[in-house]
Coordinates of C-alpha atoms and ligand atoms in Angstrom, one line a residue:
M118 CA 17.8 42.7 -21.1
Q119 CA 19.7 45.9 -20.2
D120 CA 16.3 47.2 -18.8
Y121 CA 16.0 44.1 -16.7
K122 CA 19.6 44.5 -15.3
N123 CA 19.0 48.2 -14.5
T124 CA 15.7 47.5 -12.8
Y125 CA 17.2 44.6 -10.9
E126 CA 20.1 46.7 -9.6
E127 CA 17.7 49.5 -8.7
S128 CA 15.4 47.1 -6.8
L129 CA 18.3 46.0 -4.6
S130 CA 20.0 49.2 -4.1
N131 CA 16.7 51.1 -3.3
N132 CA 14.8 48.0 -2.0
D133 CA 12.4 49.9 0.3
A134 CA 11.4 52.5 -2.2
F135 CA 11.1 49.9 -4.9
W136 CA 8.5 47.9 -2.9
L137 CA 6.8 50.8 -1.3
E138 CA 6.0 52.2 -4.7
K139 CA 4.8 48.9 -6.0
A140 CA 2.6 48.3 -2.9
Q141 CA 1.0 51.8 -3.3
Q142 CA 0.5 51.4 -7.0
R143 CA -0.7 47.8 -7.1
L144 CA -2.8 47.3 -4.0
T145 CA -6.1 49.0 -3.1
W146 CA -5.6 50.2 0.4
M147 CA -8.1 51.2 3.2
R148 CA -5.1 52.9 4.7
P149 CA -1.9 53.2 2.6
P150 CA 1.3 52.1 4.2
S151 CA 4.2 54.5 4.9
V152 CA 6.9 51.8 5.4
A153 CA 8.2 48.9 3.4
L154 CA 10.5 46.4 5.2
Q155 CA 11.0 46.6 9.0
G156 CA 13.0 44.1 11.0
G157 CA 15.0 41.3 9.2
F158 CA 16.7 38.0 9.2
K159 CA 18.5 38.6 12.5
D160 CA 15.6 38.7 14.8
L161 CA 13.2 37.1 12.3
D162 CA 10.7 39.9 13.0
F163 CA 10.5 41.1 9.4
T164 CA 7.3 42.8 8.3
W165 CA 6.2 44.6 5.1
F166 CA 4.0 47.6 4.8
A167 CA 3.1 47.1 8.4
D168 CA 1.1 50.3 9.0
G169 CA -1.1 49.7 5.9
Q170 CA -4.7 48.3 6.0
L171 CA -6.6 46.5 3.3
N172 CA -8.6 43.4 2.5
A173 CA -7.3 40.7 0.2
S174 CA -10.7 40.0 -1.4
V175 CA -11.1 43.6 -2.4
Q176 CA -7.9 43.2 -4.5
C177 CA -9.5 40.2 -6.3
L178 CA -13.0 41.4 -6.6
D179 CA -14.4 44.8 -5.7
R180 CA -11.8 46.9 -7.4
H181 CA -12.5 45.3 -10.8
L182 CA -16.2 45.5 -10.7
A183 CA -16.7 49.0 -12.1
A184 CA -14.5 48.6 -15.1
Q185 CA -14.9 44.9 -15.9
G186 CA -17.6 43.3 -13.8
E187 CA -18.9 41.3 -16.7
K188 CA -15.5 40.0 -17.6
T189 CA -14.9 36.3 -16.8
A190 CA -12.9 35.8 -13.7
I191 CA -12.9 32.1 -13.5
I192 CA -13.5 29.4 -16.1
W193 CA -14.3 26.1 -14.4
A194 CA -13.1 23.2 -16.6
K195 CA -15.1 20.3 -15.3
D196 CA -13.9 16.7 -15.1
E197 CA -15.7 15.8 -18.3
P198 CA -14.2 17.1 -21.4
G199 CA -15.9 20.0 -23.1
E200 CA -17.9 21.0 -20.0
Y201 CA -17.1 24.6 -18.9
E202 CA -18.7 27.2 -16.6
H203 CA -17.8 30.8 -16.8
I204 CA -18.1 33.0 -13.7
S205 CA -17.8 36.8 -14.1
Y206 CA -16.3 39.2 -11.6
N207 CA -19.8 40.4 -10.7
D208 CA -20.9 36.7 -10.1
L209 CA -17.9 35.8 -8.2
H210 CA -18.3 38.9 -6.0
A211 CA -21.9 38.0 -5.1
R212 CA -20.9 34.4 -4.5
V213 CA -18.1 35.4 -2.2
C214 CA -20.4 37.8 -0.3
R215 CA -23.0 35.0 0.2
M216 CA -20.3 32.6 1.4
A217 CA -18.9 35.3 3.8
N218 CA -22.4 35.9 5.2
L219 CA -22.9 32.1 5.6
L220 CA -19.5 31.8 7.4
Q221 CA -20.2 34.6 9.7
S222 CA -23.6 33.2 10.5
Q223 CA -21.8 29.9 11.5
G224 CA -19.7 31.9 14.0
V225 CA -16.5 32.4 11.9
E226 CA -14.8 35.5 13.0
R227 CA -11.6 37.4 12.0
G228 CA -8.5 35.4 12.9
D229 CA -10.4 32.0 13.0
R230 CA -9.0 29.2 11.0
V231 CA -11.3 27.5 8.4
C232 CA -10.3 24.2 6.8
L233 CA -11.1 23.7 3.1
Y234 CA -10.9 20.1 1.9
L235 CA -12.4 20.4 -1.5
P236 CA -11.9 19.3 -5.1
M237 CA -11.4 21.8 -7.9
V238 CA -14.9 23.3 -7.7
P239 CA -15.7 27.0 -7.8
E240 CA -16.8 26.9 -4.1
L241 CA -13.1 26.3 -3.3
A242 CA -12.3 29.8 -4.8
V243 CA -15.4 31.3 -3.3
A244 CA -14.6 30.0 0.1
M245 CA -11.0 31.2 0.0
L246 CA -12.0 34.7 -0.9
A247 CA -14.9 34.7 1.7
C248 CA -12.4 33.8 4.4
A249 CA -10.2 36.7 3.3
R250 CA -13.3 38.9 3.3
I251 CA -14.1 38.1 6.9
G252 CA -10.4 38.1 8.0
A253 CA -10.6 34.4 8.7
I254 CA -7.4 32.3 7.8
H255 CA -8.0 29.4 5.4
S256 CA -6.1 26.2 5.6
I257 CA -6.5 24.3 2.4
V258 CA -5.8 20.6 2.5
F259 CA -5.2 18.9 -0.9
A260 CA -8.2 16.5 -1.5
G261 CA -5.8 13.6 -2.1
F262 CA -4.7 13.5 1.4
S263 CA -6.0 10.8 3.7
A264 CA -8.2 11.1 6.8
A265 CA -5.3 10.9 9.1
A266 CA -3.4 13.6 7.3
L267 CA -6.5 15.8 7.2
R268 CA -7.2 15.2 11.0
D269 CA -3.6 16.3 11.8
R270 CA -3.9 19.5 9.8
I271 CA -7.3 20.4 11.3
V272 CA -6.1 19.8 14.8
D273 CA -2.8 21.7 14.4
A274 CA -4.7 24.8 13.1
Q275 CA -7.6 24.2 15.5
C276 CA -10.2 24.7 12.8
A277 CA -13.9 24.9 14.0
L278 CA -15.4 24.7 10.6
V279 CA -14.6 22.5 7.6
I280 CA -15.9 22.8 4.1
T281 CA -15.8 19.6 2.0
A282 CA -17.9 18.0 -0.9
D283 CA -19.9 14.8 -1.1
E284 CA -17.3 13.5 -3.5
G285 CA -14.6 14.7 -5.8
L286 CA -14.6 13.8 -9.5
R287 CA -11.2 13.4 -11.0
G288 CA -10.3 11.7 -14.2
G289 CA -13.6 9.8 -14.2
K290 CA -13.0 8.5 -10.7
R291 CA -14.9 9.4 -7.6
V292 CA -13.1 10.4 -4.4
P293 CA -15.2 9.9 -1.1
L294 CA -14.3 13.3 0.4
K295 CA -17.2 13.4 2.8
E296 CA -16.5 9.9 4.0
I297 CA -12.9 10.8 4.6
T298 CA -13.9 14.1 6.3
D299 CA -16.1 12.1 8.6
A300 CA -13.3 9.8 9.6
A301 CA -11.0 12.8 10.2
V302 CA -13.5 15.0 12.0
E303 CA -14.4 12.2 14.5
Q304 CA -11.0 12.7 15.9
C305 CA -11.1 16.5 15.9
P306 CA -12.9 17.9 19.0
C307 CA -12.4 21.4 17.7
V308 CA -14.7 20.9 14.7
E309 CA -18.3 22.2 15.3
T310 CA -19.5 22.5 11.7
V311 CA -19.0 20.7 8.4
L312 CA -20.5 22.3 5.3
V313 CA -20.9 20.1 2.3
V314 CA -20.8 21.0 -1.4
K315 CA -22.9 18.7 -3.6
R316 CA -20.7 17.7 -6.5
S317 CA -21.5 14.1 -7.5
G318 CA -24.9 13.8 -5.8
A319 CA -23.7 10.6 -4.1
K320 CA -25.6 9.6 -1.0
V321 CA -23.5 10.5 2.1
A322 CA -24.1 10.5 5.8
M323 CA -25.0 13.8 7.4
K324 CA -24.5 14.1 11.1
P325 CA -27.3 16.2 12.6
G326 CA -26.2 19.3 14.3
R327 CA -22.8 19.2 12.7
D328 CA -23.2 18.7 8.9
R329 CA -25.1 20.9 6.5
W330 CA -25.5 21.1 2.8
I331 CA -24.1 24.4 1.6
A332 CA -26.2 25.3 -1.4
P333 CA -29.5 26.1 0.3
L334 CA -27.7 28.1 3.0
L335 CA -25.7 30.1 0.2
S336 CA -28.9 30.9 -1.7
A337 CA -30.5 32.2 1.5
A338 CA -27.5 34.4 2.4
P339 CA -27.3 38.1 1.2
A340 CA -25.1 39.0 -1.7
R341 CA -23.4 41.9 0.0
F342 CA -20.8 41.8 2.6
E343 CA -18.5 44.6 3.7
P344 CA -14.9 43.5 3.6
V345 CA -13.2 43.6 7.0
C346 CA -10.4 46.1 7.3
M347 CA -7.3 44.0 8.0
N348 CA -3.8 45.0 8.9
A349 CA -1.1 44.4 6.3
E350 CA 0.6 41.8 8.4
D351 CA -2.5 39.9 9.4
P352 CA -2.3 36.2 8.2
L353 CA -4.2 35.4 5.0
F354 CA -3.7 31.6 5.0
I355 CA -1.9 28.6 6.4
L356 CA -0.7 25.9 4.0
Y357 CA 0.9 22.7 5.3
T358 CA 4.0 21.4 3.7
S359 CA 6.6 18.7 4.5
G360 CA 10.0 19.2 5.9
S361 CA 12.9 17.1 6.7
T362 CA 11.7 16.3 10.3
G363 CA 8.5 15.5 12.0
Q364 CA 4.9 16.6 11.1
P365 CA 4.1 18.8 8.2
K366 CA 4.3 22.5 9.2
G367 CA 1.7 25.2 8.6
V368 CA 3.4 27.8 6.5
Q369 CA 1.8 31.2 7.3
H370 CA 1.5 34.0 4.8
S371 CA 0.6 37.6 5.3
T372 CA -2.1 39.7 3.7
A373 CA -0.5 42.7 2.0
G374 CA 3.0 41.4 1.2
Y375 CA 1.8 38.1 -0.1
M376 CA -1.0 39.8 -2.3
L377 CA 1.5 42.2 -3.8
Y378 CA 4.0 39.6 -4.6
A379 CA 1.3 37.3 -6.0
G380 CA -0.1 39.9 -8.5
F381 CA 3.3 41.5 -9.3
T382 CA 5.0 38.2 -10.2
H383 CA 2.0 36.8 -12.1
E384 CA 1.8 39.8 -14.3
M385 CA 5.5 39.8 -15.0
V386 CA 6.3 36.2 -15.5
F387 CA 3.3 35.5 -17.6
D388 CA 3.6 38.8 -19.5
L389 CA -0.1 39.2 -18.8
R390 CA -2.2 41.0 -21.3
P391 CA -5.9 42.3 -20.8
D392 CA -7.6 39.6 -22.9
D393 CA -5.5 36.6 -21.9
V394 CA -6.9 33.4 -20.8
Y395 CA -4.5 32.0 -18.3
F396 CA -4.5 28.3 -17.4
C397 CA -2.6 26.9 -14.4
A398 CA -3.2 23.2 -14.3
A399 CA -2.1 22.9 -10.6
D400 CA -4.4 22.0 -7.8
I401 CA -5.4 24.8 -5.4
G402 CA -4.4 22.4 -2.6
W403 CA -0.8 23.4 -3.3
V404 CA 0.8 26.7 -3.2
T405 CA 1.0 27.0 -7.0
G406 CA -2.8 27.0 -7.0
H407 CA -3.1 29.5 -4.2
T408 CA -0.8 32.1 -5.8
Y409 CA -1.2 31.4 -9.5
I410 CA -4.7 30.2 -9.9
I411 CA -6.5 32.4 -7.5
Y412 CA -4.7 35.3 -5.8
G413 CA -2.2 36.5 -8.4
P414 CA -4.6 36.2 -11.5
L415 CA -7.6 37.7 -9.7
A416 CA -5.6 40.5 -8.2
N417 CA -4.7 41.3 -11.8
G418 CA -8.3 41.1 -13.0
A419 CA -7.4 38.3 -15.3
T420 CA -9.3 35.3 -16.6
T421 CA -8.2 32.1 -14.8
V422 CA -9.0 28.6 -15.6
M423 CA -9.8 26.1 -12.7
F424 CA -9.2 22.5 -14.0
E425 CA -10.9 19.7 -12.2
S426 CA -9.5 16.8 -14.2
T427 CA -6.1 15.2 -14.9
P428 CA -3.7 15.5 -17.9
L429 CA -4.5 12.0 -19.1
Y430 CA -8.3 12.0 -18.9
P431 CA -9.7 10.9 -21.2
N432 CA -6.4 10.8 -23.0
A433 CA -3.1 12.7 -23.4
S434 CA -4.7 15.4 -25.5
R435 CA -6.7 16.8 -22.6
Y436 CA -4.7 20.0 -21.9
W437 CA -4.5 20.9 -25.5
Q438 CA -8.2 20.4 -25.9
V439 CA -8.7 22.9 -23.1
V440 CA -6.2 25.2 -24.8
E441 CA -8.1 25.1 -28.1
D442 CA -11.5 25.3 -26.6
L443 CA -10.7 28.2 -24.3
K444 CA -8.1 29.9 -26.5
V445 CA -5.6 29.8 -23.6
S446 CA -2.7 32.3 -23.8
S447 CA -0.6 31.1 -21.0
F448 CA -0.3 27.6 -19.6
Y449 CA 1.6 26.5 -16.4
T450 CA 2.2 23.1 -15.2
A451 CA 4.8 20.8 -13.5
P452 CA 7.5 18.7 -15.4
T453 CA 5.9 15.5 -14.1
A454 CA 2.7 16.3 -16.2
I455 CA 4.9 17.3 -19.1
R456 CA 6.8 14.0 -19.0
A457 CA 3.6 12.0 -18.6
I458 CA 2.2 13.6 -21.8
A459 CA 5.5 13.5 -23.7
C460 CA 5.6 9.7 -23.2
E461 CA 2.5 9.5 -25.5
G462 CA 4.4 11.2 -28.3
D463 CA 3.6 14.4 -30.4
A464 CA 0.4 13.3 -31.9
P465 CA -2.0 14.1 -29.0
V466 CA -0.4 17.6 -28.8
L467 CA -0.6 18.1 -32.6
A468 CA -4.2 17.2 -32.7
H469 CA -5.2 20.6 -31.2
D470 CA -4.9 24.1 -32.2
R471 CA -2.4 25.9 -29.9
S472 CA -2.0 29.0 -31.8
S473 CA -3.4 31.1 -28.9
L474 CA -0.6 30.0 -26.6
R475 CA 2.2 32.6 -25.9
V476 CA 3.8 31.6 -22.6
L477 CA 4.5 28.1 -21.2
G478 CA 5.4 27.8 -17.5
T479 CA 6.9 25.0 -15.5
V480 CA 7.2 24.6 -11.7
G481 CA 7.8 22.2 -8.8
E482 CA 10.9 20.2 -9.7
P483 CA 13.9 20.4 -12.0
I484 CA 13.0 20.1 -15.6
S485 CA 15.6 18.2 -17.7
P486 CA 16.9 20.0 -20.9
E487 CA 15.3 17.3 -23.0
V488 CA 11.8 17.7 -21.5
W489 CA 12.3 21.5 -21.6
Q490 CA 13.1 21.3 -25.3
W491 CA 10.0 19.1 -26.1
Y492 CA 7.8 21.5 -24.2
H493 CA 9.4 24.4 -26.3
D494 CA 9.4 22.8 -29.6
C495 CA 6.4 20.5 -29.7
V496 CA 3.9 22.2 -27.4
G497 CA 5.1 25.7 -28.0
E498 CA 5.7 25.3 -31.7
G499 CA 9.1 26.8 -31.1
R500 CA 7.5 30.3 -30.9
C501 CA 6.3 30.4 -27.2
S502 CA 8.4 31.6 -24.3
V503 CA 9.1 28.8 -21.7
V504 CA 9.4 30.0 -18.2
D505 CA 11.0 27.7 -15.7
T506 CA 9.9 29.2 -12.4
W507 CA 11.7 28.3 -9.2
W508 CA 10.0 29.0 -5.9
Q509 CA 8.5 27.2 -2.8
T510 CA 5.5 27.2 -0.5
E511 CA 7.5 29.5 1.8
T512 CA 8.4 32.0 -0.8
G513 CA 4.8 32.8 -1.6
G514 CA 5.6 33.3 -5.3
I515 CA 8.2 32.9 -8.0
L516 CA 11.7 34.0 -7.1
I517 CA 13.8 32.9 -10.0
S518 CA 12.4 32.9 -13.6
P519 CA 13.0 34.2 -17.1
L520 CA 10.8 37.0 -18.2
P521 CA 9.1 36.2 -21.5
G522 CA 10.6 38.1 -24.4
V523 CA 13.4 39.6 -22.1
T524 CA 15.6 36.9 -20.6
P525 CA 17.4 34.6 -23.0
T526 CA 16.7 31.1 -21.9
K527 CA 18.8 28.0 -21.5
A528 CA 17.0 24.6 -21.4
G529 CA 16.9 23.4 -17.8
S530 CA 17.8 26.6 -16.1
A531 CA 15.4 28.9 -14.1
T532 CA 17.8 31.6 -15.3
L533 CA 17.8 34.8 -13.2
P534 CA 16.2 36.3 -10.0
L535 CA 13.2 38.5 -10.2
F536 CA 13.3 42.1 -8.9
G537 CA 14.1 42.5 -5.2
I538 CA 15.4 38.9 -4.9
E539 CA 19.0 38.3 -3.9
P540 CA 20.0 34.7 -4.2
L541 CA 23.2 33.5 -2.6
L542 CA 25.1 30.2 -2.8
V543 CA 27.0 29.1 0.2
D544 CA 29.1 26.0 1.1
D545 CA 28.3 23.6 3.9
E546 CA 30.1 25.8 6.3
G547 CA 28.0 28.8 5.3
M548 CA 30.8 30.6 3.3
E549 CA 29.5 32.6 0.4
L550 CA 30.5 31.2 -3.0
P551 CA 30.9 34.0 -5.6
G552 CA 30.7 33.6 -9.3
E553 CA 30.5 30.3 -11.0
A554 CA 29.7 27.8 -8.2
S555 CA 27.7 25.0 -6.8
G556 CA 26.3 25.2 -3.3
N557 CA 23.3 25.6 -1.0
L558 CA 20.7 28.1 -2.3
C559 CA 19.9 30.9 0.2
L560 CA 18.3 34.3 0.0
A561 CA 20.1 37.2 1.4
R562 CA 17.2 39.4 2.2
S563 CA 13.5 39.4 2.6
W564 CA 10.8 40.1 0.0
P565 CA 7.1 40.8 0.5
G566 CA 5.8 37.4 -0.4
Q567 CA 7.9 35.5 2.1
A568 CA 6.2 33.3 4.7
R569 CA 6.3 35.0 8.1
T570 CA 6.2 32.0 10.5
I571 CA 5.1 28.5 11.0
Y572 CA 1.6 28.5 12.5
G573 CA 2.0 28.4 16.2
D574 CA 5.7 27.7 16.2
H575 CA 8.0 30.5 15.4
E576 CA 10.9 28.7 16.9
R577 CA 10.5 25.9 14.4
F578 CA 10.4 28.6 11.7
A579 CA 13.7 30.0 12.9
K580 CA 15.3 26.7 13.3
T581 CA 14.1 25.3 9.9
Y582 CA 15.0 28.1 7.7
F583 CA 17.6 30.2 9.5
G584 CA 19.2 27.7 11.8
R585 CA 21.8 26.2 9.5
F586 CA 23.0 29.5 7.9
P587 CA 22.2 32.4 10.4
G588 CA 21.2 35.6 8.9
R589 CA 20.1 33.9 5.6
Y590 CA 17.0 32.1 4.5
F591 CA 18.0 28.6 3.5
T592 CA 15.8 27.0 0.8
G593 CA 16.8 23.4 1.2
D594 CA 17.8 23.3 -2.4
G595 CA 21.1 22.7 -4.1
C596 CA 22.0 25.0 -6.9
R597 CA 24.6 25.8 -9.5
R598 CA 25.3 29.3 -10.9
D599 CA 27.0 29.3 -14.3
A600 CA 29.5 31.8 -15.8
D601 CA 26.5 34.0 -17.0
G602 CA 25.0 34.1 -13.5
Y603 CA 22.2 31.7 -14.4
Y604 CA 20.8 29.5 -11.7
W605 CA 20.3 25.7 -12.2
I606 CA 18.4 24.1 -9.3
T607 CA 19.8 20.6 -8.7
G608 CA 17.2 19.5 -6.2
R609 CA 16.8 19.1 -2.4
V610 CA 19.8 18.8 -0.3
D611 CA 17.8 17.8 2.8
D612 CA 15.6 14.8 3.6
V613 CA 12.8 16.1 1.5
I614 CA 11.9 14.5 -1.9
N615 CA 9.9 15.9 -4.7
V616 CA 7.6 13.2 -6.0
S617 CA 5.5 14.2 -9.1
G618 CA 6.2 17.8 -8.0
H619 CA 4.7 17.1 -4.5
R620 CA 6.9 17.7 -1.6
L621 CA 7.3 14.8 0.8
G622 CA 9.5 14.3 3.9
T623 CA 11.2 10.9 4.0
A624 CA 10.9 11.0 7.8
E625 CA 7.1 11.2 7.6
V626 CA 7.0 8.0 5.4
E627 CA 9.6 6.2 7.6
A628 CA 7.6 6.9 10.8
I629 CA 4.7 5.1 9.2
L630 CA 6.6 2.1 8.1
I631 CA 8.4 1.6 11.4
A632 CA 5.0 1.6 13.2
H633 CA 4.2 -1.7 11.5
P634 CA 5.1 -4.8 13.5
G635 CA 6.7 -6.3 10.4
V636 CA 9.3 -3.6 10.2
A637 CA 12.3 -3.5 12.5
E638 CA 13.9 -0.7 10.6
A639 CA 13.2 1.5 7.5
A640 CA 14.9 4.1 5.5
V641 CA 13.3 6.1 2.6
V642 CA 15.2 7.7 -0.2
G643 CA 14.4 9.1 -3.6
C644 CA 15.2 7.3 -6.8
P645 CA 15.0 8.4 -10.5
H646 CA 11.5 7.8 -12.0
A647 CA 10.6 8.4 -15.6
I648 CA 7.3 10.1 -14.9
K649 CA 7.4 11.2 -11.2
G650 CA 10.9 12.6 -11.5
T651 CA 11.7 11.2 -8.1
G652 CA 10.2 7.9 -7.0
I653 CA 9.9 6.6 -3.4
Y654 CA 12.5 3.9 -2.7
V655 CA 12.1 2.1 0.7
Y656 CA 14.7 -0.2 2.4
I657 CA 13.2 -2.3 5.2
Q658 CA 14.7 -4.7 7.7
C659 CA 11.9 -7.1 8.4
A660 CA 10.9 -8.6 11.7
D661 CA 10.8 -12.4 11.7
G662 CA 7.8 -14.2 10.4
F663 CA 6.4 -11.8 7.9
G664 CA 5.8 -13.1 4.3
D665 CA 5.0 -11.7 0.9
E666 CA 2.0 -9.8 2.1
L667 CA 4.1 -7.4 4.1
E668 CA 4.9 -5.0 1.2
K669 CA 1.3 -4.6 0.2
A670 CA 0.3 -4.0 3.8
L671 CA 2.9 -1.3 4.1
C672 CA 1.7 0.4 1.0
A673 CA -1.8 0.4 2.5
C674 CA -0.5 1.8 5.7
V675 CA 1.2 4.8 3.9
R676 CA -2.0 5.4 1.8
K677 CA -4.0 5.6 4.9
A678 CA -1.7 7.8 6.9
I679 CA -0.8 10.2 4.2
G680 CA -2.4 9.5 0.8
G681 CA -1.7 7.9 -2.6
I682 CA 1.1 10.5 -3.3
A683 CA 3.3 8.9 -0.6
V684 CA 2.9 5.2 -1.6
P685 CA 6.3 3.6 -2.2
D686 CA 7.4 2.6 -5.6
T687 CA 9.8 0.0 -4.5
I688 CA 10.4 -1.8 -1.2
Q689 CA 13.6 -3.6 -0.9
R690 CA 14.2 -6.0 2.0
V691 CA 17.7 -5.8 3.4
P692 CA 19.5 -7.7 6.2
G693 CA 20.4 -4.4 7.9
L694 CA 20.8 -0.7 7.2
P695 CA 24.2 0.7 6.6
K696 CA 25.0 2.5 10.0
T697 CA 28.0 4.2 11.4
R698 CA 29.4 2.8 14.6
S699 CA 27.5 5.6 16.4
G700 CA 24.3 4.3 14.9
K701 CA 23.6 6.9 12.2
I702 CA 22.1 5.6 9.0
M703 CA 24.4 6.5 6.0
R704 CA 21.7 7.7 3.7
R705 CA 24.2 8.7 1.0
I706 CA 24.9 5.0 0.3
L707 CA 21.2 4.1 0.2
R708 CA 20.5 7.0 -2.2
Q709 CA 23.3 5.9 -4.5
V710 CA 22.3 2.3 -4.6
A711 CA 18.7 3.2 -5.3
Q712 CA 20.0 5.2 -8.2
G713 CA 21.8 2.1 -9.5
N714 CA 25.2 3.6 -8.6
Y715 CA 27.2 0.8 -7.0
T716 CA 30.7 1.8 -7.6
D717 CA 31.2 5.2 -6.4
L718 CA 30.0 4.7 -2.8
G719 CA 32.8 6.7 -1.0
D720 CA 34.2 5.8 2.3
V721 CA 32.4 2.9 3.9
S722 CA 35.0 2.1 6.4
T723 CA 33.2 3.9 9.2
L724 CA 30.2 1.5 8.9
A725 CA 29.6 -0.8 11.8
D726 CA 29.0 -3.7 9.4
P727 CA 30.3 -3.0 5.9
S728 CA 29.0 -6.4 4.7
V729 CA 25.4 -5.0 4.6
V730 CA 26.4 -2.8 1.6
S731 CA 27.1 -5.7 -0.7
A732 CA 23.9 -7.4 0.4
I733 CA 22.0 -4.2 -0.4
I734 CA 23.6 -3.9 -3.8
A735 CA 22.9 -7.5 -4.6
G736 CA 19.3 -7.0 -3.6
H737 CA 18.9 -3.9 -5.7
A738 CA 20.5 -5.5 -8.7
G739 CA 18.3 -8.6 -8.3
Q740 CA 15.2 -6.4 -8.6
K741 CA 15.9 -5.1 -12.0
Ligands
PRX236 O1 13.1 21.7 -4.7 C1 12.4 22.9 -5.1 C2 11.3 22.4 -6.1 O2 10.2 22.4 -5.2 C3 10.5 22.8 -3.9 C4 9.3 23.5 -3.3 O3 8.3 22.7 -3.2 P1 6.9 23.3 -2.7 O4 7.0 24.1 -1.5 O5 5.9 22.1 -2.7 O6 6.5 24.2 -4.0 C5 6.4 23.7 -5.2 C6 5.8 24.8 -6.1 C7 6.3 26.1 -6.0 C8 11.7 23.6 -4.0 O7 12.4 23.6 -2.8 N1 11.2 23.3 -7.2 C9 10.2 24.2 -7.3 N2 10.3 24.8 -8.5 C10 11.3 24.4 -9.2 C11 11.9 23.3 -8.2 N3 13.0 22.7 -8.6 C12 13.6 23.0 -9.8 N4 13.1 23.8 -10.7 C13 12.0 24.6 -10.4 N5 11.5 25.4 -11.3

C-alpha cells in the first residue's frame, strides 16, 4: 500500500514525466512523442503526446506477432453453451488486414466514420481494428437499439458504410439486425454501402447496389495491409451515450492517449499475467467492451473472451460454465448481472469449478455491500480480489478502483484513484470539499484516456462537462469520501438514470411519451429495482378518451424509438404533475414518491397546486 501511495503522489507531482514515460514504454510508435499534456481545462484544448505518431491496430496486433503469434487473442464463446472458437494473434492480424482492404476497396478513407451494428461476433472486433488500421473512425451502435436510434446515430456521424449481420443470436433468441438496419438506412441518405455478416443464415432482403455479403469479399481480399500512420490526437472512435438533455452525444476518443490508458489500466486493475484468460462479459456496444474486451486486453497481448450470450442462458450457471471450460482467471461484469444470478442462489455457482479465478470486477452502477459480499464469498470463494471499478464512457478507462492484492477493499466502495487521477468533491456552488465529505464528483486535471470532444459539437462538450464547475471535469455523479479517503459513488445527480448498468437520459424517454396523443404531460424518474438497480418509473397526465391500451402503446413507442432497454417498468397516471408556480416540474418529489417515500417530501409550498402530491401518493400506494 505504501508503494501505491508513493507512486500515486509521484504521478501527480510529476504528471507529465509519469505519462510520457508510460507512453514511450507501453506504446509502439512510428514517431515517439516528446510532450505529454498540452492545454487544459481552461480552454478545453487538452492534448496528450500530440507530436507522436502511431497506429492503434499495431498496438493490438503487429507488435505481438513475433513473440506470440500463435497465442489465442480472442476466444469467441458463442450463444450455445460449450461452443467456442479460438482466434490466434496471427489469425486476427490476417482477418483485420483483409477487412481493412475490403473497407478501402469500398471507398473508406482515413477520417471517415464507419457504423458497426453487430452482435458479439468476431467480425465486430475485426472491423474495429480494421477501421483503426485505415485511420477510419468507428461508431459502434449496441445491437439492442432500435431502427430510429440507429438512424439518428448514423446520421449524426454521417457514416457512408454500415456493417451489420443477418440476425443476432442472443439467449436462444434471434434479433433481426438486417431488417432493423434496412429500416434505419432508408432514412440515412449518407449511407452508400451495407456489408452483411452471415450469423444465423436467415433469409434477408439484400438491396442491389447497396448491400453485400461480407464473407466472399473478405476471402477475396489480401491478408496484408500497411497500417496508416496516425497522429496521436487523431480520433479512434465515437461512441454515443445519453446525457441529461436532448439527443445522445457522440463521445470522441483519441488514438494514443486512449490506447495508453486502456492498456495501462487493464494490466493494473486485473493484475494481468501472461497466461491469463480474461473474460469481460459486457457487450462491445458499450464502452466497457471497447476498452476492456478489445483495446486494453489486445494492447497487452492477452487472451480475451467475447461472449455472445446472456448470463441466464440456458440457466444461471452460464458464466461459471464458461469460467470452468476456459479456465478464466479474471472476470468482469455489472452489478445487474450479479444480482440476476444471485437471485437463483448459490447452487448454480457451486456447480462449476472456479479455481482458475483470481480477480472479479464490477462496473456500471453502484454495487451494494450485500451483493459485493456475495460476489466475493460465493463466486470468489473468499479468495479472489474484487475490484469495483468506477468510470464512464467519457473517461475512456477506469479512474477509481482497488488494485488486486494492494488496496484493502471495503464492500461497496470503488476505493482509491488510479495513478495520475485527481478526484475532487465540490458542493453545489463549486466549493471544494476537503476530507470526509459528500458532494459532486469532479476531476481536477486531465488524463490520457479522457474524451476530447463530442463529435461535431465542441461547445456541447464544454457546456456538458465543464459548464457547471468551470476548470473541472464534472462527472454527473454524486460521491462520498470517507475518513480513509475512500470514494463511495452514490449515483447520478443529473437527469440520467442507470438501468441495468445502461445509461439513459430521462429527457429522451419523456420526449417519446409526450409525442403520443394520449399524453398531455410526462415525467420519467428512476426507482429502485431488485435486478436492474434502477427501474424506469413514468408519470403521465393523460389526454381525455384514452383507455387501458394506452400504457401498452406507450411501451411500444419507447421500444421503437430507443429499444428494449428503455421500456418503462411502471406507468402511473396522475391528475397533474407537481409544478412550481413558474411551471418547473419538481422532480425531487416524483423521485421520492417513486421510491415509496411519502413522508419526507420537503417544502411543497411553492407548488402551483399542492393537492396533486396527495393524488400522486395515493396512486403510487394503490399500485403496490
Ligand atoms: O453513474 C456512474 C455509473 O455509470 C456511469 C457511467 O455510465 P457509462 O458512461 O455508460 O459507462 C459505464 C461503464 C464504464 C457513471 O457516471 N458507474 C460506472 N461505474 C460505477 C458506476 N457507479 C458506481 N460504481 C461504479 N463502479
